Structures are given as C-alpha cells and as structure tokens.
PDB file of C-alpha atoms in Angstrom:
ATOM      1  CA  UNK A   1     -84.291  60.856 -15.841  1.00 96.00           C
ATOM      2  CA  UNK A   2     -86.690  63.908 -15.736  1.00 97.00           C
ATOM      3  CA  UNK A   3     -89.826  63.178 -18.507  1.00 96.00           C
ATOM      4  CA  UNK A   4     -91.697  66.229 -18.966  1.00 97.00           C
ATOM      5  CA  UNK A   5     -94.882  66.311 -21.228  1.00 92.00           C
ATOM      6  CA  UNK A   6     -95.193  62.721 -19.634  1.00 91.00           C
ATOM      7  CA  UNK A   7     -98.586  61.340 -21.217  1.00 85.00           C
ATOM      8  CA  UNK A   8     -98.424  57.584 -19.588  1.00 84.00           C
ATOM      9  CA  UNK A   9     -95.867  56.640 -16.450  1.00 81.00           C
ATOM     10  CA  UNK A  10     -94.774  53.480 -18.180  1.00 79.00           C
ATOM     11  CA  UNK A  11     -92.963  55.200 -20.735  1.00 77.00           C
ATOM     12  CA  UNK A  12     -90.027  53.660 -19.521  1.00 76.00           C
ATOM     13  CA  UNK A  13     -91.090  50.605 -17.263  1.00 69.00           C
ATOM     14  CA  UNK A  14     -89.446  48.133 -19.689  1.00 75.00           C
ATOM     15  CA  UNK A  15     -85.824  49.599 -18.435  1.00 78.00           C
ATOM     16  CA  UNK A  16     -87.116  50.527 -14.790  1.00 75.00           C
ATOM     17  CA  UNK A  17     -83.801  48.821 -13.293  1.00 82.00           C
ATOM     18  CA  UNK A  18     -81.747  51.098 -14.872  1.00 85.00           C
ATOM     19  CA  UNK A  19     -83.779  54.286 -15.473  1.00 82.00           C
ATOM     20  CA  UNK A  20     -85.102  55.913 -12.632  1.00 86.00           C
ATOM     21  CA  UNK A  21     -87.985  58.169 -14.473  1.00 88.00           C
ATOM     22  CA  UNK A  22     -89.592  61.145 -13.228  1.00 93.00           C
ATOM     23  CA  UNK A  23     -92.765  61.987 -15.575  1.00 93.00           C
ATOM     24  CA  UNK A  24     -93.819  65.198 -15.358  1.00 95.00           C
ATOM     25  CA  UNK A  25     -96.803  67.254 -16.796  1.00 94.00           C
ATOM     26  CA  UNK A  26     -98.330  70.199 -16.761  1.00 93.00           C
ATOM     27  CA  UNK A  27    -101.869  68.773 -16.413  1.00 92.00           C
ATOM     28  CA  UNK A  28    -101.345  65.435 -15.487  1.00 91.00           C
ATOM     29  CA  UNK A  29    -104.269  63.177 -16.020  1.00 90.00           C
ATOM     30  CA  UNK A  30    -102.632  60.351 -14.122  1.00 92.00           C
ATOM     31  CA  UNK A  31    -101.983  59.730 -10.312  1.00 93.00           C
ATOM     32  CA  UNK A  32     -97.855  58.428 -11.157  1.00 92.00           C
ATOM     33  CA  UNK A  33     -97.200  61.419 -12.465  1.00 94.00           C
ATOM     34  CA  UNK A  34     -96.611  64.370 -11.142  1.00 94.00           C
ATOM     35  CA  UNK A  35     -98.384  67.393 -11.619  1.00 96.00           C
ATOM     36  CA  UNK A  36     -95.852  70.089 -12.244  1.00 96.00           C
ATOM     37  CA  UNK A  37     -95.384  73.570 -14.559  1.00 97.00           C
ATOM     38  CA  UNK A  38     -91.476  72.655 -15.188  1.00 98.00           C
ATOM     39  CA  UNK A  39     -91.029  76.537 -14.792  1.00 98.00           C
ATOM     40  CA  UNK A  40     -92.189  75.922 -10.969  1.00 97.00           C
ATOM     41  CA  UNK A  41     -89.235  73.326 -10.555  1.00 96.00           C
ATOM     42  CA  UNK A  42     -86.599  74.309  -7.850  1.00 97.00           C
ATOM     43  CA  UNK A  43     -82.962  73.937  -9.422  1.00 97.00           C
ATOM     44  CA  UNK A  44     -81.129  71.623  -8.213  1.00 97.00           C
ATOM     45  CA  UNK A  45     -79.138  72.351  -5.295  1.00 96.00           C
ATOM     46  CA  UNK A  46     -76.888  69.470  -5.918  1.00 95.00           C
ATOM     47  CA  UNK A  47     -75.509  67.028  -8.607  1.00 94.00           C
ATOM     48  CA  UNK A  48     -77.097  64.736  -6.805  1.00 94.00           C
ATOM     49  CA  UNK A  49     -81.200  66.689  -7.175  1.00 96.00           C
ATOM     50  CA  UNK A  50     -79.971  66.600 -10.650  1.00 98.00           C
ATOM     51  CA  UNK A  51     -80.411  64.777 -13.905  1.00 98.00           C
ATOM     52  CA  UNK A  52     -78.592  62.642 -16.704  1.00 97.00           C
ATOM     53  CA  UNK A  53     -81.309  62.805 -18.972  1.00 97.00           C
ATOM     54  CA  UNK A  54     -84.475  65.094 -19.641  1.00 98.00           C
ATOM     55  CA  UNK A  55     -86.673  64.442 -22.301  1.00 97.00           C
ATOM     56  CA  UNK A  56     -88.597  67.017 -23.234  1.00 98.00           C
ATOM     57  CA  UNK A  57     -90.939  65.779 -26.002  1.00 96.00           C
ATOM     58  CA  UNK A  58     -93.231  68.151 -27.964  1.00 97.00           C
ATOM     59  CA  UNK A  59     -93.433  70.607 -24.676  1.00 98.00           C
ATOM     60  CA  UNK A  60     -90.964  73.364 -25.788  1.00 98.00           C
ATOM     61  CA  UNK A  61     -93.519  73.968 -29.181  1.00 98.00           C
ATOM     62  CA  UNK A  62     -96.428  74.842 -26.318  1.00 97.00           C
ATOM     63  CA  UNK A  63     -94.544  77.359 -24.404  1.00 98.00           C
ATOM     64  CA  UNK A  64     -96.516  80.526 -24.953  1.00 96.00           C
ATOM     65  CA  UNK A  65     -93.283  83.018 -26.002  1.00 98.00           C
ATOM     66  CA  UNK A  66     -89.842  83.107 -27.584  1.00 98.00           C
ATOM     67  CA  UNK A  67     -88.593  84.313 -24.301  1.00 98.00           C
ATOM     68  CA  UNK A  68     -89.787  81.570 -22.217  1.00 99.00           C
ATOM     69  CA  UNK A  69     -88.527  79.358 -24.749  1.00 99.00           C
ATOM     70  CA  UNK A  70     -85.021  80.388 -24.316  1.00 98.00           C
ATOM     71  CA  UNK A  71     -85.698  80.329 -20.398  1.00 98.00           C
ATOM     72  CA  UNK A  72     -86.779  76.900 -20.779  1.00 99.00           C
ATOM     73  CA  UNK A  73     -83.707  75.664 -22.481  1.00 98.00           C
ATOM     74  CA  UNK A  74     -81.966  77.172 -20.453  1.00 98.00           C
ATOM     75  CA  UNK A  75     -83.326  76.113 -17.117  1.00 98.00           C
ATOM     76  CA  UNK A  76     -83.524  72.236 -19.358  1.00 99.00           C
ATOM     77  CA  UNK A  77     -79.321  72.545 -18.811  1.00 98.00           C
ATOM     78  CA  UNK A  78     -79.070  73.844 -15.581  1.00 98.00           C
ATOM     79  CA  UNK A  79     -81.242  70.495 -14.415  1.00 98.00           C
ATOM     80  CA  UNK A  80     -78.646  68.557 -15.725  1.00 98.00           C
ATOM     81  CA  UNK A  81     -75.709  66.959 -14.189  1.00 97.00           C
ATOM     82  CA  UNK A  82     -73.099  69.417 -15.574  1.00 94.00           C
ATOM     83  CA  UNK A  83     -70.531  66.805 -17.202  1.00 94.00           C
ATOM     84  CA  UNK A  84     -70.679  65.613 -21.069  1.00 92.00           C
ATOM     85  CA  UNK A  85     -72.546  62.772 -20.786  1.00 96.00           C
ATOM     86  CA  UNK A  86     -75.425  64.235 -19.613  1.00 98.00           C
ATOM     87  CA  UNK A  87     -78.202  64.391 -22.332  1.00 98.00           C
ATOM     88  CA  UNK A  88     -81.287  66.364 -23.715  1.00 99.00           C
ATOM     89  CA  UNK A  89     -83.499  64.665 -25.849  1.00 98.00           C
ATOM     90  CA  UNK A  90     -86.334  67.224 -27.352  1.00 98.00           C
ATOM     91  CA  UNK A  91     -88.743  66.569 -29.679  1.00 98.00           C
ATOM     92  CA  UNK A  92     -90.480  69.084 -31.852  1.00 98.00           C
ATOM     93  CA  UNK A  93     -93.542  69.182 -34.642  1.00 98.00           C
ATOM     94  CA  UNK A  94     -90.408  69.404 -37.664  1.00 98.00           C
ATOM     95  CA  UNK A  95     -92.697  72.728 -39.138  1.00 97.00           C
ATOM     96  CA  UNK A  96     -91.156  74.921 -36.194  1.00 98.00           C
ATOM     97  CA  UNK A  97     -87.884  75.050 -37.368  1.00 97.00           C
ATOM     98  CA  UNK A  98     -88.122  73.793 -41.021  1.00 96.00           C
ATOM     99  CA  UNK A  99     -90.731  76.275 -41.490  1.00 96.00           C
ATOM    100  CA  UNK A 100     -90.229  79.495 -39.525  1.00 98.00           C
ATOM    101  CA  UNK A 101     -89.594  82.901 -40.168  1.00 98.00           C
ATOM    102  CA  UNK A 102     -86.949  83.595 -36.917  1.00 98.00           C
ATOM    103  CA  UNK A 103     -85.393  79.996 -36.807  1.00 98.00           C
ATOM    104  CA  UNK A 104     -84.071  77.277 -39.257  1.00 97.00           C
ATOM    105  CA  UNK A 105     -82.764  73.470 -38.094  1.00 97.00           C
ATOM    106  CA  UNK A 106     -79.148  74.868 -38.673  1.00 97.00           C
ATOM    107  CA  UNK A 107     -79.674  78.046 -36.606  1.00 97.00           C
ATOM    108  CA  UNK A 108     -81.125  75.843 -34.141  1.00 98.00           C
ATOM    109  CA  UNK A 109     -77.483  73.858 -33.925  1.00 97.00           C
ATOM    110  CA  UNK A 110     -76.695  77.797 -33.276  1.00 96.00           C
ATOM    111  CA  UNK A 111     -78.704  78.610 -30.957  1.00 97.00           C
ATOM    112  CA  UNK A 112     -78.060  75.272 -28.291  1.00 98.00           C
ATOM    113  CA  UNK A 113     -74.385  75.774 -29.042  1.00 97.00           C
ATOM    114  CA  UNK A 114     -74.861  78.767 -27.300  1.00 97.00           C
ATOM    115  CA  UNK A 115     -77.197  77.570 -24.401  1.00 98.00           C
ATOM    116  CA  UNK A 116     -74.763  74.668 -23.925  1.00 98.00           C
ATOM    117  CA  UNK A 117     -75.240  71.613 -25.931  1.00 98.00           C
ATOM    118  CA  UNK A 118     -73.639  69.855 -28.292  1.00 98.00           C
ATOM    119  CA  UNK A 119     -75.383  68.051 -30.928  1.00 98.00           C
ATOM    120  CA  UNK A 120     -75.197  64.628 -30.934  1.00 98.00           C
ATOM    121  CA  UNK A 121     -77.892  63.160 -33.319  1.00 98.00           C
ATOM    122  CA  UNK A 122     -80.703  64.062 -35.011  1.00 98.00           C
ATOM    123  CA  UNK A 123     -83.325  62.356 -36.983  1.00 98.00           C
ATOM    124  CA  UNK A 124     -86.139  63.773 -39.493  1.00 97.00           C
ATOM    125  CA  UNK A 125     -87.291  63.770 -42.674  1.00 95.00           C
ATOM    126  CA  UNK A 126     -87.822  66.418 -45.630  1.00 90.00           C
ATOM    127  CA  UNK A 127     -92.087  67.095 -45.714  1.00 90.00           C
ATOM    128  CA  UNK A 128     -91.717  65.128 -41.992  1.00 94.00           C
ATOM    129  CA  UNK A 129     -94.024  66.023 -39.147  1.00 97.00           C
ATOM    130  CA  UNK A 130     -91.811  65.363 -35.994  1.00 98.00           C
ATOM    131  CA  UNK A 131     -88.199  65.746 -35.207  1.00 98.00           C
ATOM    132  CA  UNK A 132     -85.775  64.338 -32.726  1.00 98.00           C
ATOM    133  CA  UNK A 133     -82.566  65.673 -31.659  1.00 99.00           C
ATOM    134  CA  UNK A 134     -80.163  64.005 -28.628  1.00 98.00           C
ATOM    135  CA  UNK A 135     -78.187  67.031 -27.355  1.00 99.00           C
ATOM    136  CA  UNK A 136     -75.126  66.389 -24.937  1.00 98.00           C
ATOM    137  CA  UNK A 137     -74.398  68.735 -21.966  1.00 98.00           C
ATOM    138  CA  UNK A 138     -71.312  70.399 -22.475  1.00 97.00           C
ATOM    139  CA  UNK A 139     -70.981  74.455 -20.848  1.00 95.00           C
ATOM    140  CA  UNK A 140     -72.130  77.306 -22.512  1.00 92.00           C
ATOM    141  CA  UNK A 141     -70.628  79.342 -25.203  1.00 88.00           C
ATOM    142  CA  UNK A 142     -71.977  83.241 -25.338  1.00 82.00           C
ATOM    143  CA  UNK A 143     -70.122  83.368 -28.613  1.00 82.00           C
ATOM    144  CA  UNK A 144     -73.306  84.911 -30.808  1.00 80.00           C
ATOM    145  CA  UNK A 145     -75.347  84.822 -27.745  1.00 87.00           C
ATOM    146  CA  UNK A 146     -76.054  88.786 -29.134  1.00 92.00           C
ATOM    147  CA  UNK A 147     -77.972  87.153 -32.474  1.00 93.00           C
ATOM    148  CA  UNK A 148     -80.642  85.304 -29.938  1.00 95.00           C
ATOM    149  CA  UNK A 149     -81.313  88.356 -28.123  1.00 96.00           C
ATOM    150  CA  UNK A 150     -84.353  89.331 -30.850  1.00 96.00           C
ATOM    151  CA  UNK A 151     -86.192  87.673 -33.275  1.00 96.00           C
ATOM    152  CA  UNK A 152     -84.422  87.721 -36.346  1.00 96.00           C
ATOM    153  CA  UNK A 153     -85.810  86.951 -39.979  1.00 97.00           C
ATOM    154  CA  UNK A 154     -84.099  84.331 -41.749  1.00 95.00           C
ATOM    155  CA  UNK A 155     -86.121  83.011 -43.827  1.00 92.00           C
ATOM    156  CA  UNK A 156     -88.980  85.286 -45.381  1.00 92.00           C
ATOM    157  CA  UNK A 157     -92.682  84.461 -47.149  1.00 92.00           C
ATOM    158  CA  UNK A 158     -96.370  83.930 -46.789  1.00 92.00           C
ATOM    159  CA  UNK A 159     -96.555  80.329 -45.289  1.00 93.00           C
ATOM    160  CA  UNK A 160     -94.031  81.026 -42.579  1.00 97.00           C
ATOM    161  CA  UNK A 161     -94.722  80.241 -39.317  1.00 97.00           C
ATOM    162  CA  UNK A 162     -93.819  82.207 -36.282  1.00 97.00           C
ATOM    163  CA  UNK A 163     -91.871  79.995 -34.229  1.00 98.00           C
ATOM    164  CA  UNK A 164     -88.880  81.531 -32.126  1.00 98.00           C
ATOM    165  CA  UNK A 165     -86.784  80.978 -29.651  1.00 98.00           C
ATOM    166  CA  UNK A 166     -85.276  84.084 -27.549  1.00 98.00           C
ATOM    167  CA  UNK A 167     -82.321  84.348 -25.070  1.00 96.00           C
TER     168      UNK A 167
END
C-alpha cells in the first residue's frame, strides 16, 4: 500500500501482517516516513514495484493546478497493479467538488471514469466537510476525455470556489 500525505507511520500498524504500508509525504516530519514529492516517484517498472492500494488523503486538494491534478490522477493509476481489484482511496475537503465552479461530485464519477476507475463507494454528507470515495482500477476510457481538456463552468455564482481538475 502506497500512503501519501502520511501524517503518522502507524496509520496502519494495527494490520501490519497484512498491509505492507509505504507513508509518504511531501514534508515529512517523521524519520518512518519517507520524504517524497509523489510527482518525483519513478513508475513502476513492474507489477511487482507496484501497488494494490494508494491512499491519497486530502493531498490532491493541495496540488497547486488543475493540470497537475489530472497528472496526479493519472500517475495515482499507473502506480497501481493494473487488474480490478486494485484500489484508490482519496479523500477530499467535500467544498471542492460540492462547491465548485468547473467540477460537481457527479462530474467527478465523469471525470475518473475517464482516467480509469470505477466507483466503488463513497461516503459524505450534505453541509459535510470531508469526503471519501474507494475507486477500483479498471483501464481507461477516453470516451469524453475532450470535456476535461479545459475548465468548464458547471455550476455558476458568487460563493463558488475554483477547484478543477484538468486532463
């Protein structure tokens, strides 16, 4: 399992003899995990240098622009194992899809449908801060790949946020 925004290295010590973690961060503040921009991180040259699970847990929110969002999802699949029960579990503040201009929760089904995953669950709430979504590998589908080119408007008014995501 790749962890990246890892805050502690024990996230997952209670299931240590069946998850092997690997907590990354971008400025780690402790010595078990590694210090690492996930953009930096070779691709895996094997199945075996690659992952069934990455969670990626309020990180994609911090990347600095819609392109390197869509980079970053994309590079997220290419580090997985590339079979169907490989999984992405992201986390995001609920605001930057609930709330934008360029992207809504459904567009974001869109959007990863594209990229290539398949939505498995999902879990948040109306007025909610954070959301979760489990996303299974499956391979990409360019049909509507064109409408993630560009930031598109969906939804339009003053206390929109600017959150997109870019292919």
């Amino acid at each position: 399992m790749l962890e990246l925004g890892a805050l502690t290295p024990n996230n997952y010590a209670s299931c240590s003899t069946w998850i092997d973690n690997h907590p990354i961060d971008l400025h780690s503040q402790h010595p078990d995990i590694v210090e690492q921009d996930f953009f930096d991180r070779p691709l895996p040259e094997s199945e075996a240098e690659a992952f069934d699970i990455i969670s990626c847990s309020l990180v994609l929110n911090f990347v600095s622009t819609p392109q390197d969002r869509g980079r970053m999802l994309r590079l997220l699949h290419e580090h997985l194992k590339p079979r169907g029960e490989s999984l992405l579990f992201l986390v995001l503040p609920l605001p930057c899809l609930a709330n934008s201009r360029y992207i809504s929760i459904d567009s974001c089904v869109e959007l990863m449908t594209v990229v290539g995953f398949e939505l498995v669950k999902e879990q948040w709430k109306g007025g909610g801060k954070v959301g979760y979504w489990l996303w299974r590998w499956k391979r990409p589908d360019d049909q509507g790949s064109d409408r993630w080119k560009r930031k598109i408007v969906e939804q339009d008014g003053p206390k929109r946020n600017n959150f997109a995501i870019v292919l």
